[in-house]
XYZ file of C-alpha atoms in Angstrom:
229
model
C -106.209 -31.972 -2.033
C -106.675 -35.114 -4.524
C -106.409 -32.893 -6.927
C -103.121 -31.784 -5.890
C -102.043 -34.887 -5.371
C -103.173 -36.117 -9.094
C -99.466 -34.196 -9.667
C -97.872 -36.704 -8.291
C -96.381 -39.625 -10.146
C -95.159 -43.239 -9.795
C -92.021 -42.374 -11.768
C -91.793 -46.074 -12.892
C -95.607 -46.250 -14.064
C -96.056 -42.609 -15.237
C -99.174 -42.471 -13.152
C -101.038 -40.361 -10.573
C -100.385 -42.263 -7.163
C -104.108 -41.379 -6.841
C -104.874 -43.093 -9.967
C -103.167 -46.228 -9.289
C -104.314 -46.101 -5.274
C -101.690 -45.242 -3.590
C -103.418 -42.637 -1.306
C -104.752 -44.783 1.332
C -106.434 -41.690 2.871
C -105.911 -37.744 2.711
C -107.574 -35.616 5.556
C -108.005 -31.537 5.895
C -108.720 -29.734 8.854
C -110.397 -26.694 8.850
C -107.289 -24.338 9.660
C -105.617 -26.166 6.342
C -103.433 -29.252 8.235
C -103.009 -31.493 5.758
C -102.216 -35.829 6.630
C -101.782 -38.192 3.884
C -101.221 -41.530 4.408
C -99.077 -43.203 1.533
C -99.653 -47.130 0.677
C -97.334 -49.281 -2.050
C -97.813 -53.054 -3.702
C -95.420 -54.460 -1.519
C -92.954 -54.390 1.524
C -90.249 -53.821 -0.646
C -91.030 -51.564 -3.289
C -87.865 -49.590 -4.500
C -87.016 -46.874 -1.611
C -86.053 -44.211 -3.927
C -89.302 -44.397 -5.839
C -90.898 -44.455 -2.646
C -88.922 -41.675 -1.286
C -89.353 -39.719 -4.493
C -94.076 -39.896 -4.559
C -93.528 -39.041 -0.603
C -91.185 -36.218 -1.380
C -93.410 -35.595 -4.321
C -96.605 -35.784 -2.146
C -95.483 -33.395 0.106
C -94.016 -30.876 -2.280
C -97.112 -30.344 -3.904
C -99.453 -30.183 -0.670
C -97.025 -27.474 0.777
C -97.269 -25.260 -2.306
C -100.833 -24.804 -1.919
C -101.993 -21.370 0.069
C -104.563 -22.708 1.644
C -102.393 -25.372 3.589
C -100.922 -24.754 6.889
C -99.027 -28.064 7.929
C -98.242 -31.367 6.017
C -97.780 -34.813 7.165
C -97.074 -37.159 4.408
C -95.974 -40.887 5.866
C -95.824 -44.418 3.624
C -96.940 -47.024 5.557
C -96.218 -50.586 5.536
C -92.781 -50.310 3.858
C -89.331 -51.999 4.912
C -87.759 -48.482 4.563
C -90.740 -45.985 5.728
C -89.332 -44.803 9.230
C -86.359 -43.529 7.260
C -88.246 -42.463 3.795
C -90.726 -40.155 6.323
C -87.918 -38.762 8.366
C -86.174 -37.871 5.118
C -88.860 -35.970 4.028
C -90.327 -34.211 6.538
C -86.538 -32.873 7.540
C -86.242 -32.263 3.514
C -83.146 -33.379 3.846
C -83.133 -35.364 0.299
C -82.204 -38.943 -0.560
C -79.072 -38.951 0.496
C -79.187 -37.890 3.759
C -82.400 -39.980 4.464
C -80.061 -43.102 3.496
C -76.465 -41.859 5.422
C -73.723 -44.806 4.300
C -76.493 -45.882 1.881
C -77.186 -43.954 -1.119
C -74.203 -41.836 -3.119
C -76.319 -39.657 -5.606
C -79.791 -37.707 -5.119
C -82.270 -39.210 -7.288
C -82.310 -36.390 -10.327
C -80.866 -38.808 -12.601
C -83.191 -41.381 -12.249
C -86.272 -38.767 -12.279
C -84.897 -37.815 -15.836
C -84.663 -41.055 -16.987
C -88.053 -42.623 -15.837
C -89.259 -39.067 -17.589
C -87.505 -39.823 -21.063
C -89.069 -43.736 -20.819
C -92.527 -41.946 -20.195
C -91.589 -39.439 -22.967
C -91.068 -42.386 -25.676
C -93.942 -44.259 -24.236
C -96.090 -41.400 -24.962
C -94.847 -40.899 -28.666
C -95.331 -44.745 -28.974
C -99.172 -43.659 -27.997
C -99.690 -41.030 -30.133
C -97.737 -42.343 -33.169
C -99.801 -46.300 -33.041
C -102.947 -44.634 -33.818
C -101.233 -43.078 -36.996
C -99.673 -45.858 -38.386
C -102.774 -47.861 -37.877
C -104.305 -45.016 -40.256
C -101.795 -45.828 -43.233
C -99.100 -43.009 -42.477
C -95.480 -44.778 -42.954
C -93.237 -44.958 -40.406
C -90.575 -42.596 -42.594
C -93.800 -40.338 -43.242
C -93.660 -39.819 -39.115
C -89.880 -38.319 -39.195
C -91.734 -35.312 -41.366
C -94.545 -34.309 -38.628
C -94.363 -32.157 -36.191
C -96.467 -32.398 -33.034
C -99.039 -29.359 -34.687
C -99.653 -32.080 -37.516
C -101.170 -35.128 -35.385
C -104.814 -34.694 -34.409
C -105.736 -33.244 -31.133
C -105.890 -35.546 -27.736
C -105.594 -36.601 -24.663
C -102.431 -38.525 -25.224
C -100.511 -35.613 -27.287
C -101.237 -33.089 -24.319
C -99.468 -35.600 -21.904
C -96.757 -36.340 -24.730
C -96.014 -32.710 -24.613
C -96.138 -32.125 -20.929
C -93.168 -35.190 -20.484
C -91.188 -33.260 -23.156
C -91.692 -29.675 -21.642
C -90.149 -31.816 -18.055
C -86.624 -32.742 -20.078
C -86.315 -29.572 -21.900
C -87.368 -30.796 -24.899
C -89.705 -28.749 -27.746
C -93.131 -29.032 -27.551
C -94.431 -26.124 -29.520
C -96.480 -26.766 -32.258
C -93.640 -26.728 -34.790
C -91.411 -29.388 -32.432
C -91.094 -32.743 -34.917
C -92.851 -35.514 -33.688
C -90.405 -37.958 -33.493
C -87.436 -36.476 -31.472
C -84.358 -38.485 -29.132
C -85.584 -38.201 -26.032
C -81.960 -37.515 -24.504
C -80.856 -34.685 -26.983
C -84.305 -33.382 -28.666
C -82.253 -33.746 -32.031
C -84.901 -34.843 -35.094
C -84.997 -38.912 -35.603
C -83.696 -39.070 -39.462
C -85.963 -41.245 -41.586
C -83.769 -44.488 -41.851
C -84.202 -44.518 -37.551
C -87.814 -44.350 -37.458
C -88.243 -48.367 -37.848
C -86.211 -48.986 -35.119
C -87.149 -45.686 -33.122
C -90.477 -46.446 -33.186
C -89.776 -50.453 -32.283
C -87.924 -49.087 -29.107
C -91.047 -46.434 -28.352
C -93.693 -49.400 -28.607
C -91.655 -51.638 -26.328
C -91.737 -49.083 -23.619
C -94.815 -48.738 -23.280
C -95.635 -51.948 -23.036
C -93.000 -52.545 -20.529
C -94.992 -49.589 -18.748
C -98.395 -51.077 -19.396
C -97.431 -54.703 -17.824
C -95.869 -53.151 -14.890
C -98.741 -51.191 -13.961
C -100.769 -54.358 -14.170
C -99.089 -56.088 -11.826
C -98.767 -53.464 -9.632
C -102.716 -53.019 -9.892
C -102.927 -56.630 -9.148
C -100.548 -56.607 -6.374
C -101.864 -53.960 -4.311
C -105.267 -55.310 -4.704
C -104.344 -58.521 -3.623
C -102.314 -56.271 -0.588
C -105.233 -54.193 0.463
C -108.625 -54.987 0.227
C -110.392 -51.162 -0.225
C -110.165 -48.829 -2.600
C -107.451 -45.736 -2.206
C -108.547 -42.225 -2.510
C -109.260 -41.316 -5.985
C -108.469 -44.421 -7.485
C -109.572 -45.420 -10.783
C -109.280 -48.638 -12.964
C -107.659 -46.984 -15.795
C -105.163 -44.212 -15.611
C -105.166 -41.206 -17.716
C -104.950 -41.482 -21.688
């Protein structure tokens, strides 16, 4: 079932909530009932991330033949008796928040998605430049040019989720928010913008590490030091 659960993403952090050790604990029975037991840095973590890893977290568990029942809850959260009855009704954000929240949370998946997206070009494009390919040299790859790796399969993977190209001939350097080709005069800046969001995503998931250390004293289920490449 970790496995499963490796699908599931902080959609701020780009990160398996297994990964970052956010499964407190995840328990099968023999006739395939399925309880998870969901755990975040603090009280007041955002509800509709929350709401979106238990929604997430219970999608992917219920997909699975071999699973009978599901019983996803987050625990120690200001909002978690709403965020659990939200999901296991599946009746979306919305209606989990009545008088709270106007919009389902779409929107904001596809834009944590497009941050990940440039994040991950910002990944597989440092190593290049590093190398001695210019910036302008970058606009004229396409993702079948750069070496094989761990980071280009997930750089592909966040573009396949908006829409985007990521065949072999797809350019390399491509707005996240249209898939149109970054012209050579933009890759300076383009590039700029792609390195500070991943930093951005590399000190937030430091603190977060920290925090929920500092929250919780053992390890979650499946969790690592380092997330994926």
């Amino acid at each position: 079932m970790l496995s499963a659960l490796d699908l599931v993403r902080d959609p701020e952090l780009d990160e398996p909530i297994t990964t970052l050790g956010f499964v407190s604990s995840c328990h099968v029975s023999a006739a395939g009932d399925v309880v998870v037991r969901l755990r975040l840095p603090t009280y007041f973590c955002a509800p509709n991330f929350a709401f979106l890893m238990v929604a997430d977290a219970y999608d992917v568990l219920a997909a699975l033949p071999e699973v009978r029942s599901v019983d996803v809850t987050l625990e120690d959260h200001f909002a978690a008796d709403q965020i659990n009855a939200g999901v296991a009704a599946r009746a979306g954000f919305v209606a989990a928040f009545d008088g709270e929240a106007a919009d389902e949370l779409d929107d904001l998946r596809r834009t944590f998605v497009s941050k990940a997206m440039l994040a991950g070009t910002d990944q597989v494009c440092r190593p290049l430049v590093a190398s001695g390919t210019d910036p302008v040299e970058l606009t004229r790859l396409t993702l079948g040019d750069v070496p094989p790796s761990a980071d280009l399969d997930r750089l592909r993977r966040r573009r396949a989720e908006l829409g985007l190209r990521s065949d072999d001939g797809a350019p390399l350097l491509v707005d996240p928010g249209t898939g149109a080709p970054i012209a050579a005069a933009g890759a300076p800046k383009y590039l700029g913008l792609a390195r500070l969001t991943q930093t951005g995503i590399e000190a937030n998931t430091g603190i977060c590490r920290g925090m929920l250390r500092h929250r919780y004293a053992g390890a979650g289920a499946g969790e690592s030091e380092e997330g994926p490449g």
